[in-house]
CSV table of C-alpha atoms in Angstrom, one decimal:
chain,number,residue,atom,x,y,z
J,1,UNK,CA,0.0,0.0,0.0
J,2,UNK,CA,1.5,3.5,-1.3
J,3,UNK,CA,2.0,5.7,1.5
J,4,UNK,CA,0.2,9.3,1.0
J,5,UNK,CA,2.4,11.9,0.1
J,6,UNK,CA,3.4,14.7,2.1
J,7,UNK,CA,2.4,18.0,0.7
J,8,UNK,CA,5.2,20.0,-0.5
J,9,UNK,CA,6.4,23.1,1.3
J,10,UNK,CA,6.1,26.1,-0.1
J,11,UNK,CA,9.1,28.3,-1.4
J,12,UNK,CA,8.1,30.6,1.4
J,13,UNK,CA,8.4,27.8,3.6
J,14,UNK,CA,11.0,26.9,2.4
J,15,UNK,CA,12.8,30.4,2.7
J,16,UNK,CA,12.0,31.0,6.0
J,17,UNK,CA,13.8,27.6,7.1
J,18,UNK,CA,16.8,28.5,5.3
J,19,UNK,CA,16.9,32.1,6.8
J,20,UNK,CA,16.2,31.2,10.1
J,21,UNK,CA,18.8,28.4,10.3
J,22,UNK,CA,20.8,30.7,9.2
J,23,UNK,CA,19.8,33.8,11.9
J,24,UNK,CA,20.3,30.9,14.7
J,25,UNK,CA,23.7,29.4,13.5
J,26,UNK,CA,25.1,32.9,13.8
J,27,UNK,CA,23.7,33.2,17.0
J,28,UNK,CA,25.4,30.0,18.1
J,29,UNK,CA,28.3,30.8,16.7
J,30,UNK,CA,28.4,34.4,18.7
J,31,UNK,CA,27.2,32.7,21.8
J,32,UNK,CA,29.7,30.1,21.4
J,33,UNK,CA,32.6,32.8,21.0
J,34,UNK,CA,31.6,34.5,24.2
J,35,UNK,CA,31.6,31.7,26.2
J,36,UNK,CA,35.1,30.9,25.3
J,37,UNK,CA,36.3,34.4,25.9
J,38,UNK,CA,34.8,34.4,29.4
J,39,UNK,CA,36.5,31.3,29.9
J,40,UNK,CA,40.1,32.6,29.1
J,41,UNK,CA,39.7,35.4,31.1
J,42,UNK,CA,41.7,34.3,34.8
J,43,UNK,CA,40.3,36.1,37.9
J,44,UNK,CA,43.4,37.1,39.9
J,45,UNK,CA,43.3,37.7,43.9
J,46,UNK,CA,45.3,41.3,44.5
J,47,UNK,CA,48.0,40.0,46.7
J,48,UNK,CA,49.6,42.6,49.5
J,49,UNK,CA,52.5,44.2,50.8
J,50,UNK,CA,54.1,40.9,52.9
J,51,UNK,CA,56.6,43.6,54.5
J,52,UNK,CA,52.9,45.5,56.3
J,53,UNK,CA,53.1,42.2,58.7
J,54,UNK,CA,54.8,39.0,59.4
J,55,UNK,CA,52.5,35.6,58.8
J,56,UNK,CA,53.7,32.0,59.1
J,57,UNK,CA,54.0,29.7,56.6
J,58,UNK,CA,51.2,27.3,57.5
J,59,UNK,CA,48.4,30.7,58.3
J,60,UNK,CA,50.0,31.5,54.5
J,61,UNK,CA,49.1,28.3,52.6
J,62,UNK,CA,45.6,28.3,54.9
J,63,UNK,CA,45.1,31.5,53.5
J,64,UNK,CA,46.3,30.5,49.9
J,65,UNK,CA,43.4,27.2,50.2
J,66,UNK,CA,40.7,29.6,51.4
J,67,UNK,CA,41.4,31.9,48.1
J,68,UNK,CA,41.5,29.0,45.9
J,69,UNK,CA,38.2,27.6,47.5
J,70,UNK,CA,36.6,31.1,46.7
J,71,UNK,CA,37.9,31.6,43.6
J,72,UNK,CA,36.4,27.9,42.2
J,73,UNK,CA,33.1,29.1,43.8
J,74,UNK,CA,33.1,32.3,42.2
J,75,UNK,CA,34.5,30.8,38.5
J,76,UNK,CA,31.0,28.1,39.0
J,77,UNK,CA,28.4,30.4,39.8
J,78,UNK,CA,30.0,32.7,36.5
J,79,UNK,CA,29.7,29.4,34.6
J,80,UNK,CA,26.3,29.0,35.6
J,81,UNK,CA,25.4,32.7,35.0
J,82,UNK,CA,26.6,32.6,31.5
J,83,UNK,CA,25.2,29.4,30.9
J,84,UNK,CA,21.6,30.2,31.9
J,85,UNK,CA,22.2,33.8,29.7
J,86,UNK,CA,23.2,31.8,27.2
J,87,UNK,CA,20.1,29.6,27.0
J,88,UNK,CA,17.8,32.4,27.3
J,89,UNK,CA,19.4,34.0,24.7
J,90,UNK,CA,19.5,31.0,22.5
J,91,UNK,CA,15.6,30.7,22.9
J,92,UNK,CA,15.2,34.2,22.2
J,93,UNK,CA,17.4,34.3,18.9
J,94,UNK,CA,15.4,30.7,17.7
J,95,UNK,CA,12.0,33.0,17.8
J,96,UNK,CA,13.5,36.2,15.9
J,97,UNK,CA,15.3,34.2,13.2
J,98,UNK,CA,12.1,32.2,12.8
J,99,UNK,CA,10.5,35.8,12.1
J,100,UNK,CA,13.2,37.6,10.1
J,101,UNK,CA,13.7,34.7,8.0
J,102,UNK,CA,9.7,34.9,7.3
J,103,UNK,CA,10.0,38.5,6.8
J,104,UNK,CA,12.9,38.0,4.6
J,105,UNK,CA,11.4,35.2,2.7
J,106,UNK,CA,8.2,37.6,2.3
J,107,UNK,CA,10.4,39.9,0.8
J,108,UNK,CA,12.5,38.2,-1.5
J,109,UNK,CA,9.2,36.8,-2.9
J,110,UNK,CA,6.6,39.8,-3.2
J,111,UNK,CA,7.6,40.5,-6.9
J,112,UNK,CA,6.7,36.8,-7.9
J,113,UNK,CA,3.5,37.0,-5.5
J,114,UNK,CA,2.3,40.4,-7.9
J,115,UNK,CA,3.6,38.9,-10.9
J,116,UNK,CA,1.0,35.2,-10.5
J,117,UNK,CA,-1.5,38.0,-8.7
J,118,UNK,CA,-1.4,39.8,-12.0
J,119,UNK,CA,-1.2,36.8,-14.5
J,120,UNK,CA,-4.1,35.1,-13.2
J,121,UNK,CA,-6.3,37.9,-13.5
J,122,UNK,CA,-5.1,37.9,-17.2
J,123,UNK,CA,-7.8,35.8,-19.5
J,124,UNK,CA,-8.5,35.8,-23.2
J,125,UNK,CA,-10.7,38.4,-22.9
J,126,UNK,CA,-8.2,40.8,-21.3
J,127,UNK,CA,-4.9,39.7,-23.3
J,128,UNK,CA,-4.1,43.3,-23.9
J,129,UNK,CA,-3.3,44.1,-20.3
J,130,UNK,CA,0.6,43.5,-20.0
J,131,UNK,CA,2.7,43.3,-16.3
J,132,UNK,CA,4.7,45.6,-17.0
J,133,UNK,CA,6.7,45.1,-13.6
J,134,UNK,CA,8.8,48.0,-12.8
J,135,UNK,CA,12.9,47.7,-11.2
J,136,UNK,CA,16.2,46.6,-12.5
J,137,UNK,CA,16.7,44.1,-15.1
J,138,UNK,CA,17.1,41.1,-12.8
J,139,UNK,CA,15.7,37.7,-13.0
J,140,UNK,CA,12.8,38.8,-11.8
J,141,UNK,CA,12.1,41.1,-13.8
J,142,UNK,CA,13.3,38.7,-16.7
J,143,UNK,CA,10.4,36.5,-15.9
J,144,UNK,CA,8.0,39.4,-16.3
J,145,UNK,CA,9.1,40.8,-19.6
J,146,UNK,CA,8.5,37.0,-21.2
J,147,UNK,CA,5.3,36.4,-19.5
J,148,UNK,CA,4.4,39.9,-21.5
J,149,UNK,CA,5.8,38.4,-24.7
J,150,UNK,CA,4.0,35.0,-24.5
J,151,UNK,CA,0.9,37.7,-24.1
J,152,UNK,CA,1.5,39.7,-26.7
J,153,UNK,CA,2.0,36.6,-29.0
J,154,UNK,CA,-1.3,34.7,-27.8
J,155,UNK,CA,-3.2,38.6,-28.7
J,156,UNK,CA,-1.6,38.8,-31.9
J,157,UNK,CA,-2.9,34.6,-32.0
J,158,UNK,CA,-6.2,35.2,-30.9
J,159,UNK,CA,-6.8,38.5,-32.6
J,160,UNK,CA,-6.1,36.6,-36.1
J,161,UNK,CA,-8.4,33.7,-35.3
J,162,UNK,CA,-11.4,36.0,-34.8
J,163,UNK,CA,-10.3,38.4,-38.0
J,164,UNK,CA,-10.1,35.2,-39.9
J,165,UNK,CA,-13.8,33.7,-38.9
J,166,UNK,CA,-15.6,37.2,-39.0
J,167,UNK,CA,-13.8,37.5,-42.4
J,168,UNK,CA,-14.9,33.9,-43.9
J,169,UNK,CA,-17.9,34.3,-42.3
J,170,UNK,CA,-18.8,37.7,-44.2
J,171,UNK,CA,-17.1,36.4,-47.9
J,172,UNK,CA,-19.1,32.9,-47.5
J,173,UNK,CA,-22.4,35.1,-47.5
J,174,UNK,CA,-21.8,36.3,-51.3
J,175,UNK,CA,-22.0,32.9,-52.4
J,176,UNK,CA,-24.8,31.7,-50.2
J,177,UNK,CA,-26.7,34.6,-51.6
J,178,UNK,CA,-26.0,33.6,-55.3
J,179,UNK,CA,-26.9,29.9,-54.7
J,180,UNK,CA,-30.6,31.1,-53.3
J,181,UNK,CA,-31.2,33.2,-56.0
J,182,UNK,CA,-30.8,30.4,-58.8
J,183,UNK,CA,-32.7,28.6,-56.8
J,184,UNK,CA,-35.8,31.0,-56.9
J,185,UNK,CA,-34.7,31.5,-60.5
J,186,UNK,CA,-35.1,27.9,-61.3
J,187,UNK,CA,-38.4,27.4,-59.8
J,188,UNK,CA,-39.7,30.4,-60.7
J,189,UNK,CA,-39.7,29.4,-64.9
J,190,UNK,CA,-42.7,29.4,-66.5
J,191,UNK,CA,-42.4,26.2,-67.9
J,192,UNK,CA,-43.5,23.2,-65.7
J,193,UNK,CA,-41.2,22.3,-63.2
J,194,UNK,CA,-41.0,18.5,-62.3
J,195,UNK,CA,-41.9,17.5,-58.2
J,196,UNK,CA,-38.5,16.4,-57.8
J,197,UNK,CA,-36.6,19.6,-58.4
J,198,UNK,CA,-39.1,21.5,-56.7
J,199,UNK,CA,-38.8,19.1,-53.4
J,200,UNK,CA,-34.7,19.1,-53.9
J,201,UNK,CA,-34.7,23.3,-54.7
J,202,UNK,CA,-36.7,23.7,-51.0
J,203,UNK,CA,-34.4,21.0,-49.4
J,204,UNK,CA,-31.2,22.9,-50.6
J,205,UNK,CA,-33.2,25.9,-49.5
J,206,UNK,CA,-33.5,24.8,-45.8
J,207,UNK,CA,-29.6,23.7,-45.5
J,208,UNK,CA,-28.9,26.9,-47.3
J,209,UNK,CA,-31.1,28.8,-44.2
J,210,UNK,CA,-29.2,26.4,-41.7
J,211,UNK,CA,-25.4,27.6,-43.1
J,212,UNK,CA,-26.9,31.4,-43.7
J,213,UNK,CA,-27.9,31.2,-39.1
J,214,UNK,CA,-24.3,29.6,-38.6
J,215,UNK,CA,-22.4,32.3,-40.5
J,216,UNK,CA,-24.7,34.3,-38.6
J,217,UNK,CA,-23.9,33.2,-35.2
J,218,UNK,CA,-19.8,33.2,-36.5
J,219,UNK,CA,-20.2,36.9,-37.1
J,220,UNK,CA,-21.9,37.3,-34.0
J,221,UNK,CA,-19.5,35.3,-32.2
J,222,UNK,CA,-16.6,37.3,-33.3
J,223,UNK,CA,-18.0,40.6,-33.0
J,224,UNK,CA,-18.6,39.6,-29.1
J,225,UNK,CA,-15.2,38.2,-28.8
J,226,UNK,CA,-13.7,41.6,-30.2
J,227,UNK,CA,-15.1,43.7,-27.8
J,228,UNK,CA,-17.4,45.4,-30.4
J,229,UNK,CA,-19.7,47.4,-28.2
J,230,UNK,CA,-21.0,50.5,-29.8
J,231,UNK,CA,-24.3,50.7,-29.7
J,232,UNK,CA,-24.6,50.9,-25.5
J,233,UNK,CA,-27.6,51.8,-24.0
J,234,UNK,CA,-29.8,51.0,-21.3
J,235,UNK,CA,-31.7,47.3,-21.4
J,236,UNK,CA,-34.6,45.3,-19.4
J,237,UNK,CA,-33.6,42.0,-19.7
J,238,UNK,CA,-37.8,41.3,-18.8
J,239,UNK,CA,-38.9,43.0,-21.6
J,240,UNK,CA,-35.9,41.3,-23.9
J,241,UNK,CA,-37.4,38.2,-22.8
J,242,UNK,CA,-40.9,39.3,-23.4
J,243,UNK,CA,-39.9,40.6,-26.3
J,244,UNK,CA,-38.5,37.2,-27.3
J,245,UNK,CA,-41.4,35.3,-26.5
J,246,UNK,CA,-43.9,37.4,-28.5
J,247,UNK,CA,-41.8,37.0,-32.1
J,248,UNK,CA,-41.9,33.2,-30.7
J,249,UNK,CA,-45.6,32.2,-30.2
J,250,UNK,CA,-46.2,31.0,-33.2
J,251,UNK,CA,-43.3,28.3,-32.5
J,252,UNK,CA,-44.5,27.8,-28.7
J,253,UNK,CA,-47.9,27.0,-29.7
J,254,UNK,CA,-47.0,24.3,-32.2
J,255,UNK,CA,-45.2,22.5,-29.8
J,256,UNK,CA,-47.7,23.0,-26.7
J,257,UNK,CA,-45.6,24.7,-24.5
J,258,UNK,CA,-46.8,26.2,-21.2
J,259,UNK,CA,-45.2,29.5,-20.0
J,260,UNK,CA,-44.5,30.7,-16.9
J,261,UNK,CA,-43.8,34.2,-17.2
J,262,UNK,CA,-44.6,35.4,-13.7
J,263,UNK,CA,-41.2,36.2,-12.4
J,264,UNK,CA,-40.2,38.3,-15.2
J,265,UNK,CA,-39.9,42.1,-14.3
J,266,UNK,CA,-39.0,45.0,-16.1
J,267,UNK,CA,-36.9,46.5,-13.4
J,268,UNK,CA,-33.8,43.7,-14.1
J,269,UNK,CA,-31.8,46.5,-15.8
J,270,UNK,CA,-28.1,46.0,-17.3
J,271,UNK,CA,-26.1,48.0,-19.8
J,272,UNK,CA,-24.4,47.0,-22.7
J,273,UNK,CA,-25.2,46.5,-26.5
J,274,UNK,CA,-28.6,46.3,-27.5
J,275,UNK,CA,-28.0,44.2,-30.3
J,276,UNK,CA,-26.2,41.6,-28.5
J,277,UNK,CA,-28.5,41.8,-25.3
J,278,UNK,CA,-31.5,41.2,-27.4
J,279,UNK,CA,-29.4,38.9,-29.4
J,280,UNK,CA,-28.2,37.0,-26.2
J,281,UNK,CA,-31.9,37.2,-24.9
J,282,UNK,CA,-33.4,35.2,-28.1
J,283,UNK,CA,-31.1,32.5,-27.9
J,284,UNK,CA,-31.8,31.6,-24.8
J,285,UNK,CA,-35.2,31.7,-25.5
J,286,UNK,CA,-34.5,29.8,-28.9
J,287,UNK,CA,-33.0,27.1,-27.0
J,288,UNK,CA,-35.5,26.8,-24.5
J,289,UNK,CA,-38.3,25.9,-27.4
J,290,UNK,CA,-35.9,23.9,-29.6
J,291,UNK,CA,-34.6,21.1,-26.7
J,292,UNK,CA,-38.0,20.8,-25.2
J,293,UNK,CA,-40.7,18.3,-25.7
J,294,UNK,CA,-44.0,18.6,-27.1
J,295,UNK,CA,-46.5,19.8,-24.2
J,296,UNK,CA,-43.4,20.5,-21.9
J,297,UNK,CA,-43.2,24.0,-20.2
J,298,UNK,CA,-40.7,26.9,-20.0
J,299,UNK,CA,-40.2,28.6,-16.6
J,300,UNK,CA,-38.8,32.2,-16.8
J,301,UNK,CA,-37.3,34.9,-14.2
J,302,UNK,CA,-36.2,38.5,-14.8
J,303,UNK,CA,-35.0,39.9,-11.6
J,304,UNK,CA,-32.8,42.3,-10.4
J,305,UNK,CA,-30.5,41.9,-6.7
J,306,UNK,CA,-28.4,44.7,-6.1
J,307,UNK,CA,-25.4,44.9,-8.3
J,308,UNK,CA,-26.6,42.0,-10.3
J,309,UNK,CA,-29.8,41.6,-13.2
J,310,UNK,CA,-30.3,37.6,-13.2
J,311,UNK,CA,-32.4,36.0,-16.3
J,312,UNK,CA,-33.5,32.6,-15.4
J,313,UNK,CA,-34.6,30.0,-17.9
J,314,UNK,CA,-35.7,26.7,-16.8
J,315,UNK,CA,-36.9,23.4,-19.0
J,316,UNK,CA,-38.1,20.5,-18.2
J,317,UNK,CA,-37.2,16.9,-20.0
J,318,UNK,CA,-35.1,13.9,-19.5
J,319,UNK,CA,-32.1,14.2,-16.3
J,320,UNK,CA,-28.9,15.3,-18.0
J,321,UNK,CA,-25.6,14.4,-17.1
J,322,UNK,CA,-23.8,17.6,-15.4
J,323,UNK,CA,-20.8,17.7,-17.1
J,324,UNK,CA,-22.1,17.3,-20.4
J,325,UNK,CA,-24.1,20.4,-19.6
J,326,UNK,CA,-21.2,22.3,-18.5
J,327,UNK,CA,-19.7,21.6,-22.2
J,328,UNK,CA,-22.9,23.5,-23.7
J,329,UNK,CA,-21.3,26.5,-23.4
J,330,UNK,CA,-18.2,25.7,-26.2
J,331,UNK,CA,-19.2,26.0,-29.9
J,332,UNK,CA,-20.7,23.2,-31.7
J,333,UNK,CA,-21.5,21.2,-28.1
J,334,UNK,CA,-24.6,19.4,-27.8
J,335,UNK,CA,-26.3,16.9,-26.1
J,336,UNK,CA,-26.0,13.8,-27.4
J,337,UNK,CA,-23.6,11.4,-28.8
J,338,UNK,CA,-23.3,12.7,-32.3
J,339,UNK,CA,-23.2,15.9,-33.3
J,340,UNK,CA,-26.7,16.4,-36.0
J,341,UNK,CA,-29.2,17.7,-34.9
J,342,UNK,CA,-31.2,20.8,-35.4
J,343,UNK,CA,-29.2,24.1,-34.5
J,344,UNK,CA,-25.8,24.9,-35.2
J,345,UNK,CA,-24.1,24.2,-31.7
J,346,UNK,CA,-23.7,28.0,-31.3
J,347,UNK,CA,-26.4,29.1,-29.5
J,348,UNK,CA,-25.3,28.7,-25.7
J,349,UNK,CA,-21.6,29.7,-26.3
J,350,UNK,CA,-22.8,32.9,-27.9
J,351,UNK,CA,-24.9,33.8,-25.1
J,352,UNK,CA,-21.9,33.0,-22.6
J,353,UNK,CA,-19.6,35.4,-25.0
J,354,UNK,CA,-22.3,37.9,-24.8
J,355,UNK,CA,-22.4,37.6,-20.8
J,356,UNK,CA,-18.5,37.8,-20.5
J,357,UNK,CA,-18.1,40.4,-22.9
J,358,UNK,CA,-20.5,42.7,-20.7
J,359,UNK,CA,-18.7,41.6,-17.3
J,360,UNK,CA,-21.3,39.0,-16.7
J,361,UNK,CA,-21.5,35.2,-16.5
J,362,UNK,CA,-23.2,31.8,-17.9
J,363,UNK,CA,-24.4,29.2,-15.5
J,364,UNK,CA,-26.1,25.8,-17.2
J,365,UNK,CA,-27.0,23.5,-14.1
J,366,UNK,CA,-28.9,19.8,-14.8
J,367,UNK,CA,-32.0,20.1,-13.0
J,368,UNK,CA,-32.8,17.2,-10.7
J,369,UNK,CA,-36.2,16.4,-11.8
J,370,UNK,CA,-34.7,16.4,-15.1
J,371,UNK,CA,-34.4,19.4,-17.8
J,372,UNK,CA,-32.0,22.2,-17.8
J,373,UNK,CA,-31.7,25.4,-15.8
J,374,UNK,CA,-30.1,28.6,-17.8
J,375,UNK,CA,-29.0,31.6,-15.7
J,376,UNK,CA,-27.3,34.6,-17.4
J,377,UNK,CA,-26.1,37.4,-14.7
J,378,UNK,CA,-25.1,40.7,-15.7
J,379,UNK,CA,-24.2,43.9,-14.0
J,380,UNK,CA,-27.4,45.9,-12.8
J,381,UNK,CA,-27.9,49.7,-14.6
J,382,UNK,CA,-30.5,51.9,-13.5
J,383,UNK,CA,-32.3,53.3,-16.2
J,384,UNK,CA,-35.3,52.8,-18.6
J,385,UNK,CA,-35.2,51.9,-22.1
J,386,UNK,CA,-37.1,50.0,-24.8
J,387,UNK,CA,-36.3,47.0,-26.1
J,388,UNK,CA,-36.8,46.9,-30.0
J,389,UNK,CA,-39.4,43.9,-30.8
C-alpha cells in the first residue's frame, strides 16, 4: 500500500527555514565565541605588601586554600550565570530568526506573489493588459518581460483567429446569396417544373437557411469576442425576454408549450449593446423551445438583486448528465452522442460570449427532476429603455 504523500512546502516555507537556520547558527556561533572568551579570562586575587606584617607559613598556605576555595566558587556560579544567559538567549534568537527569516522570505518573494496575482487575473478576454513590472533588469524582472511576450504573441494569436472567422464568415455570405437566387430562378420558370426539383430546390433551400444562421452566429460570435460594443444603451432584460417570447408564439404553440412568465420584471436593468442583449436574450429563448418536448413548459425569471440583473430560464425533459451540460457552453456542443441535430451548436456559447463580454456570466445546471436550468447574470444599470421587438 502506497504511503500518502506529504504535501510540499512552499518556497516561502522553504525560505523562511533557510533564513532562520541561518539567523540561529550565527547566533550559536556568537554565543559560542563569548563563552570561550569568558572562559580565558583568569580572575586574579590582588595580593599585598608581605613587609605590612609578618605571617607563618602554614596561616599563608591556609590562606592561599581559602582563596583558591573562593575563587572555584566564584568561576561556578559565572559558569552558571553565563550558561543560563546563554540559554535564554539561545531561545530568544530561535524566535527572531524564525520571524526575520519569514519577513525575509516575504520579501524576496513579493515581486513573484504580484507577478501570478497579476497573471491570473489575465484571461482571453483581457490579453491586452501586459505586467509591466517595474525595477532593475534582474531575473525577476526577466520573468515578467517574457510572461508579456508569451501575451503579446497569444493577442496577436487570438486577434487573427477571430479576423479570420468574422472575415470567412462575411465572404461565405456572397456565395450563399448567389446559390438562393438560382434557386428562386429555377423554380420560378414558366415552364412546368418536375416535383423532384421543386422538393430538392426547397431542401437545398432549408440547408442553405441552416449555413446562412451559422455564419450568422460566427459573425456574432466574433464581434462579441472583439469587444465590439458600440451601440450601448440602457436594457430590461424582462422586456428582452418578453420581447423574445412574442416573435416566438407562433413556434410555442405548435409544440404546446406552457409559460410561466410570472417572475419576469421589467426592473432587471443592465447595460451594454442592445443588439447583443436582445441577441443574447433570443437565444436563450431559442434554446429553451428547440430542446423541449411537445406539451413540456418553459419557466422564466427576470430579476434584479443589487449589483446584479439575473435571467433565469428553466426546461423540463429527461435528467442530464452535469458535465455534459457544463460543455454546452463551447461551440458546436450538444447533447448527445453525435453531433446532428437541429441548430448549429452555437447558440449557448454565444450567449456565454455575450455575458462575458459585458462583465457578466453563464451558469447551465442539470435540473434534478430532469431538464436544464439557464442563468445569465449581468451587472445591474438603473435606467429605462425599450427593447426593439
Amino acid at each position: 500500500m502506497r504511503k500518502p504523500r506529504r504535501p510540499a512546502r512552499t518556497a516561502r516555507q522553504r525560505f523562511t527555514a533557510l533564513y532562520g537556520a541561518l539567523f540561529l547558527l550565527s547566533a550559536v556561533g556568537l554565543l559560542a565565541i563569548t563563552n570561550l572568551l569568558s572562559h580565558g579570562v583568569q580572575v586574579s586575587e590582588p595580593v599585598g605588601n608581605p613587609s605590612s606584617r609578618q605571617i607563618t607559613l602554614a596561616a599563608a598556605q591556609e590562606h592561599i586554600g581559602l582563596l583558591q576555595a573562593q575563587l572555584a566558587e566564584a568561576e561556578a556560579a559565572q559558569s552558571r550565570q553565563l550558561l543560563i544567559g546563554s540559554a535564554v538567549a539561545l531561545a530568544v534568537m530561535a524566535a527572531v530568526s524564525v520571524l526575520l527569516g519569514r519577513v525575509v522570505a516575504g520579501r524576496v518573494l513579493r515581486p513573484l506573489r504580484t507577478i501570478t496575482a497579476a497573471t491570473r487575473r489575465i484571461s482571453a478576454d483581457n490579453l491586452h493588459e501586459r505586467l509591466a513590472v517595474p525595477g532593475p533588469a534582474d531575473e525577476v524582472k526577466d520573468l515578467a518581460d517574457t510572461i508579456d511576450g508569451l501575451l503579446e504573441r497569444l493577442e496577436g494569436s487570438f486577434a487573427a483567429q477571430r479576423r479570420f472567422v468574422a472575415n470567412a464568415s462575411h465572404e461565405l455570405r456572397t456565395p450563399l446569396a448567389t446559390m438562393r437566387a438560382s434557386l428562386d430562378v429555377a423554380v420560378a420558370k414558366p415552364e412546368p417544373v418536375p416535383a423532384q426539383t421543386i422538393a430538392l430546390a426547397d431542401r437545398i433551400r432549408t440547408e442553405l437557411d441552416q449555413v446562412d444562421r451559422l455564419l450568422e452566429g460566427f459573425l456574432t460570435l466574433a464581434r462579441t469576442q472583439h469587444g465590439a460594443l458600440s451601440d450601448r444603451a440602457t436594457i430590461s432584460l424582462g422586456r428582452a425576454v418578453s420581447a423574445a417570447l412574442d416573435a416566438r408564439a407562433a413556434d410555442i404553440a405548435a409544440k404546446g408549450l406552457t409559460v410561466h412568465d410570472g417572475d419576469v420584471h421589467d426592473s432587471a436593468w443592465t447595460s451594454g449593446s442592445l443588439t447583443l442583449l436582445s441577441r443574447m436574450a433570443d437565444n436563450v429563448i431559442d434554446n429553451a423551445i428547440a430542446h423541449n418536448h411537445d406539451g413540456g413548459w418553459i419557466r422564466l425569471a427576470a430579476t434584479a438583486d443589487g449589483a446584479t440583473a439575473l435571467l433565469v430560464v428553466e426546461t423540463g425533459g429527461q435528467v442530464l448528465d452535469q458535465e455534459q451540460v457544463a460543455r454546452l457552453a463551447q461551440p458546436f456542443q450538444r447533447l448527445g452522442p453525435d453531433r446532428t441535430g437541429d441548430g448549429s451548436g452555437l447558440g449557448l456559447s454565444i450567449v456565454a460570449a455575450i455575458a462575458t463580454a459585458h462583465g457578466g456570466g453563464l451558469d447551465l445546471r442539470a435540473r434534478p427532476g430532469g431538464g436544464l436550468r439557464v442563468a445569465v447574470s449581468l451587472p445591474a444599470a438603473d435606467g429605462q429603455a425599450g427593447v426593439p421587438a
